[in-house]
């Protein structure tokens, strides 16, 4: 592990005159998310959502092959105690809760694979577009932990049965068509060009609607999740404990050497 891996990556934002704010994240390791980047992403979602000139948010990553590979394995191996484990997994809790509590509708743009925490990020958006390359997998059980933090967001979108399929059959990808059928994706477009056109079309429509109505609708859509401010950190503590096990450390090492 090198310090540069944990400090690499970026979060960038831009806002059009129409009020369409785009948040982009990037990490050179398949858009995996170390703690620093998770915190920056969560803070950015919060600040952009509160900005007066923001009417709708588009959340996306850079590159074409992978939307988000989830947790940073380099950082997982560096965790030495439960407090550090809680702090790391709370990063995904912060991002999901930032999306949940944002007063602005968030459109997801998923152009490639979504793995682990990446599935949770996609599920935390309010309306998500994808391409056929946007296959999904909750791989946490393979390395000895579980999708505890992202679970509530994923289950909310696709239901308990489909969430159980992803969580338990942890080594296998599900197709983008499967994710669309279950409700994670609203629409799957057959090219990145069509994906971007669909994202822009919906964002433009939403930006023209009554902002107060959109904010009220957002609250209605997320009704029943008010306790997630405490629930997700509690789930993060479970993962933070499990990541210290010999099973998990050996599994992550084996996974990294493939």
Short mmCIF file of C-alpha atoms in Angstrom, two decimals:
data_model
loop_
_atom_site.label_atom_id
_atom_site.label_comp_id
_atom_site.label_asym_id
_atom_site.label_seq_id
_atom_site.Cartn_x
_atom_site.Cartn_y
_atom_site.Cartn_z
CA UNK A 1 0.00 0.00 0.00
CA UNK A 2 1.22 3.49 -0.74
CA UNK A 3 -0.04 6.78 0.59
CA UNK A 4 -0.67 7.93 -2.96
CA UNK A 5 -3.32 5.24 -3.47
CA UNK A 6 -5.27 6.49 -0.46
CA UNK A 7 -4.91 10.16 -1.39
CA UNK A 8 -5.43 9.75 -5.13
CA UNK A 9 -8.65 10.59 -6.88
CA UNK A 10 -10.81 13.66 -7.15
CA UNK A 11 -14.31 15.04 -6.94
CA UNK A 12 -15.28 17.78 -9.39
CA UNK A 13 -18.43 19.81 -9.87
CA UNK A 14 -19.95 22.03 -12.53
CA UNK A 15 -23.29 23.81 -12.79
CA UNK A 16 -25.04 24.99 -15.94
CA UNK A 17 -26.94 28.29 -16.16
CA UNK A 18 -30.13 26.18 -16.05
CA UNK A 19 -29.21 24.84 -12.61
CA UNK A 20 -28.05 21.33 -13.58
CA UNK A 21 -25.21 20.54 -11.19
CA UNK A 22 -22.95 17.62 -12.12
CA UNK A 23 -20.79 15.89 -9.51
CA UNK A 24 -18.04 13.64 -10.88
CA UNK A 25 -15.77 11.35 -8.88
CA UNK A 26 -12.67 9.49 -10.01
CA UNK A 27 -10.05 7.15 -8.59
CA UNK A 28 -7.36 5.45 -10.70
CA UNK A 29 -8.13 2.05 -9.12
CA UNK A 30 -11.43 1.37 -10.91
CA UNK A 31 -13.13 4.29 -9.17
CA UNK A 32 -12.79 2.59 -5.79
CA UNK A 33 -13.38 4.94 -2.88
CA UNK A 34 -10.90 5.42 -0.02
CA UNK A 35 -12.03 7.32 3.07
CA UNK A 36 -10.78 10.73 2.01
CA UNK A 37 -12.63 10.51 -1.29
CA UNK A 38 -15.81 9.24 0.37
CA UNK A 39 -15.80 12.18 2.77
CA UNK A 40 -15.15 14.64 -0.03
CA UNK A 41 -17.94 13.13 -2.12
CA UNK A 42 -20.43 13.25 0.75
CA UNK A 43 -19.51 16.85 1.61
CA UNK A 44 -19.80 17.84 -2.04
CA UNK A 45 -23.25 16.28 -2.43
CA UNK A 46 -24.37 18.18 0.67
CA UNK A 47 -22.93 21.55 -0.36
CA UNK A 48 -24.08 21.33 -3.98
CA UNK A 49 -27.56 20.33 -2.84
CA UNK A 50 -27.77 23.38 -0.60
CA UNK A 51 -26.49 25.81 -3.23
CA UNK A 52 -29.07 28.36 -4.36
CA UNK A 53 -28.22 27.90 -8.05
CA UNK A 54 -28.68 24.10 -7.98
CA UNK A 55 -32.00 22.79 -9.25
CA UNK A 56 -31.08 19.15 -9.95
CA UNK A 57 -27.94 17.04 -9.40
CA UNK A 58 -26.33 14.51 -11.74
CA UNK A 59 -24.01 12.06 -9.96
CA UNK A 60 -21.49 10.19 -12.08
CA UNK A 61 -17.95 8.83 -12.22
CA UNK A 62 -15.26 9.28 -14.84
CA UNK A 63 -14.07 6.65 -17.30
CA UNK A 64 -16.08 4.06 -19.21
CA UNK A 65 -15.54 0.57 -17.76
CA UNK A 66 -16.34 0.90 -14.05
CA UNK A 67 -18.81 3.19 -12.33
CA UNK A 68 -17.50 2.35 -8.86
CA UNK A 69 -15.59 -0.67 -7.56
CA UNK A 70 -16.63 0.00 -3.98
CA UNK A 71 -14.25 0.04 -1.04
CA UNK A 72 -10.51 0.54 -1.35
CA UNK A 73 -8.89 -2.82 -0.56
CA UNK A 74 -5.61 -1.08 0.21
CA UNK A 75 -7.28 0.88 2.96
CA UNK A 76 -9.23 -2.12 4.22
CA UNK A 77 -5.96 -3.96 4.83
CA UNK A 78 -4.62 -0.97 6.77
CA UNK A 79 -7.46 -1.04 9.31
CA UNK A 80 -6.02 -2.03 12.71
CA UNK A 81 -8.95 -1.70 15.13
CA UNK A 82 -12.72 -1.43 15.28
CA UNK A 83 -12.64 2.37 15.54
CA UNK A 84 -10.75 2.62 12.27
CA UNK A 85 -13.11 0.09 10.72
CA UNK A 86 -16.12 2.11 11.82
CA UNK A 87 -14.57 5.27 10.44
CA UNK A 88 -13.89 3.69 7.05
CA UNK A 89 -17.28 2.06 6.51
CA UNK A 90 -18.99 5.21 7.78
CA UNK A 91 -17.73 6.84 4.60
CA UNK A 92 -20.30 5.00 2.51
CA UNK A 93 -22.91 5.80 5.16
CA UNK A 94 -22.08 9.50 4.76
CA UNK A 95 -22.47 9.37 0.98
CA UNK A 96 -25.80 7.53 1.12
CA UNK A 97 -27.15 9.83 3.83
CA UNK A 98 -25.94 12.89 1.89
CA UNK A 99 -27.97 11.71 -1.11
CA UNK A 100 -30.94 10.90 1.12
CA UNK A 101 -31.03 14.27 2.88
CA UNK A 102 -30.21 16.42 -0.14
CA UNK A 103 -33.19 18.65 -0.93
CA UNK A 104 -32.46 18.23 -4.64
CA UNK A 105 -33.35 15.29 -6.89
CA UNK A 106 -30.24 13.29 -7.80
CA UNK A 107 -29.96 11.56 -11.18
CA UNK A 108 -27.48 8.67 -11.34
CA UNK A 109 -25.40 7.98 -14.45
CA UNK A 110 -23.94 4.46 -14.28
CA UNK A 111 -21.79 3.77 -17.33
CA UNK A 112 -20.01 0.62 -16.15
CA UNK A 113 -19.66 -1.99 -13.43
CA UNK A 114 -21.05 -1.22 -9.98
CA UNK A 115 -19.53 -3.37 -7.25
CA UNK A 116 -20.15 -3.38 -3.50
CA UNK A 117 -20.41 0.20 -2.32
CA UNK A 118 -20.85 1.25 -5.92
CA UNK A 119 -24.22 -0.49 -5.97
CA UNK A 120 -25.11 1.45 -2.84
CA UNK A 121 -24.17 4.76 -4.44
CA UNK A 122 -26.33 3.97 -7.47
CA UNK A 123 -29.21 2.95 -5.20
CA UNK A 124 -28.96 6.21 -3.27
CA UNK A 125 -29.80 8.28 -6.35
CA UNK A 126 -33.41 9.16 -7.04
CA UNK A 127 -33.50 8.18 -10.71
CA UNK A 128 -30.75 6.13 -12.28
CA UNK A 129 -29.77 5.57 -15.90
CA UNK A 130 -27.29 2.91 -17.02
CA UNK A 131 -25.73 1.11 -19.97
CA UNK A 132 -25.63 -2.66 -20.58
CA UNK A 133 -22.07 -2.60 -19.21
CA UNK A 134 -23.44 -1.50 -15.81
CA UNK A 135 -23.55 -4.99 -14.29
CA UNK A 136 -23.89 -5.19 -10.51
CA UNK A 137 -22.39 -7.32 -7.76
CA UNK A 138 -22.41 -7.16 -3.96
CA UNK A 139 -19.11 -8.94 -3.39
CA UNK A 140 -18.67 -8.23 0.32
CA UNK A 141 -19.48 -11.74 1.55
CA UNK A 142 -16.68 -13.15 -0.61
CA UNK A 143 -14.11 -11.29 1.47
CA UNK A 144 -15.70 -12.09 4.82
CA UNK A 145 -17.82 -9.02 5.48
CA UNK A 146 -21.29 -8.18 4.17
CA UNK A 147 -23.17 -5.38 2.41
CA UNK A 148 -24.42 -4.02 5.72
CA UNK A 149 -24.00 -0.28 5.11
CA UNK A 150 -25.34 -0.18 1.57
CA UNK A 151 -27.99 -2.80 2.30
CA UNK A 152 -30.80 -0.43 3.32
CA UNK A 153 -30.36 1.68 0.18
CA UNK A 154 -30.22 -1.34 -2.11
CA UNK A 155 -33.14 -3.09 -0.40
CA UNK A 156 -35.22 0.08 -0.63
CA UNK A 157 -34.79 0.10 -4.40
CA UNK A 158 -35.01 -3.57 -5.35
CA UNK A 159 -36.78 -5.28 -2.44
CA UNK A 160 -35.71 -7.89 0.10
CA UNK A 161 -35.71 -10.90 -2.25
CA UNK A 162 -33.53 -9.31 -4.93
CA UNK A 163 -31.24 -7.82 -2.28
CA UNK A 164 -30.80 -11.30 -0.80
CA UNK A 165 -29.89 -12.63 -4.25
CA UNK A 166 -27.15 -10.04 -4.64
CA UNK A 167 -25.91 -10.32 -1.07
CA UNK A 168 -25.77 -14.12 -0.90
CA UNK A 169 -24.67 -14.94 -4.46
CA UNK A 170 -21.77 -12.60 -3.84
CA UNK A 171 -19.36 -13.90 -6.46
CA UNK A 172 -21.63 -13.39 -9.45
CA UNK A 173 -22.56 -10.31 -11.44
CA UNK A 174 -26.18 -9.57 -12.30
CA UNK A 175 -26.86 -7.95 -15.66
CA UNK A 176 -27.94 -4.36 -16.14
CA UNK A 177 -31.21 -5.72 -17.52
CA UNK A 178 -31.74 -7.60 -14.23
CA UNK A 179 -31.02 -4.41 -12.29
CA UNK A 180 -33.50 -2.51 -14.46
CA UNK A 181 -36.15 -5.19 -13.95
CA UNK A 182 -35.68 -5.02 -10.16
CA UNK A 183 -35.87 -1.20 -10.08
CA UNK A 184 -32.28 -0.20 -9.42
CA UNK A 185 -32.03 1.33 -12.90
CA UNK A 186 -34.92 3.28 -14.38
CA UNK A 187 -33.66 2.79 -17.91
CA UNK A 188 -30.76 1.05 -19.65
CA UNK A 189 -29.45 2.77 -22.79
CA UNK A 190 -27.35 0.88 -25.33
CA UNK A 191 -24.54 3.44 -25.64
CA UNK A 192 -22.84 6.11 -23.56
CA UNK A 193 -24.03 8.72 -26.06
CA UNK A 194 -27.65 7.69 -25.53
CA UNK A 195 -27.03 7.50 -21.78
CA UNK A 196 -25.80 11.09 -21.67
CA UNK A 197 -28.68 12.26 -23.85
CA UNK A 198 -31.22 10.63 -21.52
CA UNK A 199 -29.56 12.06 -18.41
CA UNK A 200 -29.51 15.55 -19.92
CA UNK A 201 -33.11 15.32 -21.11
CA UNK A 202 -34.46 14.38 -17.68
CA UNK A 203 -32.20 16.86 -15.87
CA UNK A 204 -33.41 19.65 -18.16
CA UNK A 205 -37.04 18.76 -17.50
CA UNK A 206 -36.55 18.61 -13.75
CA UNK A 207 -34.67 21.92 -13.73
CA UNK A 208 -37.74 23.55 -15.26
CA UNK A 209 -40.14 22.30 -12.59
CA UNK A 210 -41.17 24.01 -9.37
CA UNK A 211 -38.18 23.61 -6.98
CA UNK A 212 -40.44 23.51 -3.92
CA UNK A 213 -42.50 20.70 -5.43
CA UNK A 214 -39.35 18.71 -6.19
CA UNK A 215 -38.07 19.15 -2.64
CA UNK A 216 -41.40 18.05 -1.18
CA UNK A 217 -41.50 15.06 -3.52
CA UNK A 218 -37.97 14.09 -2.51
CA UNK A 219 -39.07 13.97 1.13
CA UNK A 220 -42.05 11.81 0.22
CA UNK A 221 -39.90 9.41 -1.81
CA UNK A 222 -37.53 8.92 1.13
CA UNK A 223 -40.22 8.66 3.81
CA UNK A 224 -39.43 6.02 6.40
CA UNK A 225 -35.65 6.44 6.17
CA UNK A 226 -35.33 9.15 8.79
CA UNK A 227 -33.58 6.72 11.16
CA UNK A 228 -30.77 6.02 8.69
CA UNK A 229 -28.66 8.67 10.39
CA UNK A 230 -28.15 6.17 13.19
CA UNK A 231 -28.87 2.91 11.32
CA UNK A 232 -26.09 3.19 8.74
CA UNK A 233 -23.33 3.96 11.29
CA UNK A 234 -24.55 0.97 13.30
CA UNK A 235 -24.22 -1.17 10.17
CA UNK A 236 -20.77 0.32 9.56
CA UNK A 237 -19.69 -0.90 12.99
CA UNK A 238 -20.58 -4.48 11.99
CA UNK A 239 -18.37 -4.30 8.91
CA UNK A 240 -15.67 -2.55 10.92
CA UNK A 241 -15.55 -5.49 13.31
CA UNK A 242 -15.64 -8.19 10.65
CA UNK A 243 -12.86 -6.63 8.58
CA UNK A 244 -10.42 -7.37 11.42
CA UNK A 245 -10.98 -11.14 11.21
CA UNK A 246 -8.26 -13.45 9.88
CA UNK A 247 -10.72 -14.75 7.30
CA UNK A 248 -11.28 -11.30 5.85
CA UNK A 249 -7.62 -10.28 5.82
CA UNK A 250 -6.62 -13.47 4.03
CA UNK A 251 -9.50 -13.18 1.58
CA UNK A 252 -8.63 -9.59 0.68
CA UNK A 253 -4.98 -10.51 0.18
CA UNK A 254 -5.96 -13.35 -2.11
CA UNK A 255 -8.32 -11.12 -4.03
CA UNK A 256 -5.62 -8.48 -4.52
CA UNK A 257 -3.13 -11.02 -5.88
CA UNK A 258 -5.48 -12.36 -8.58
#
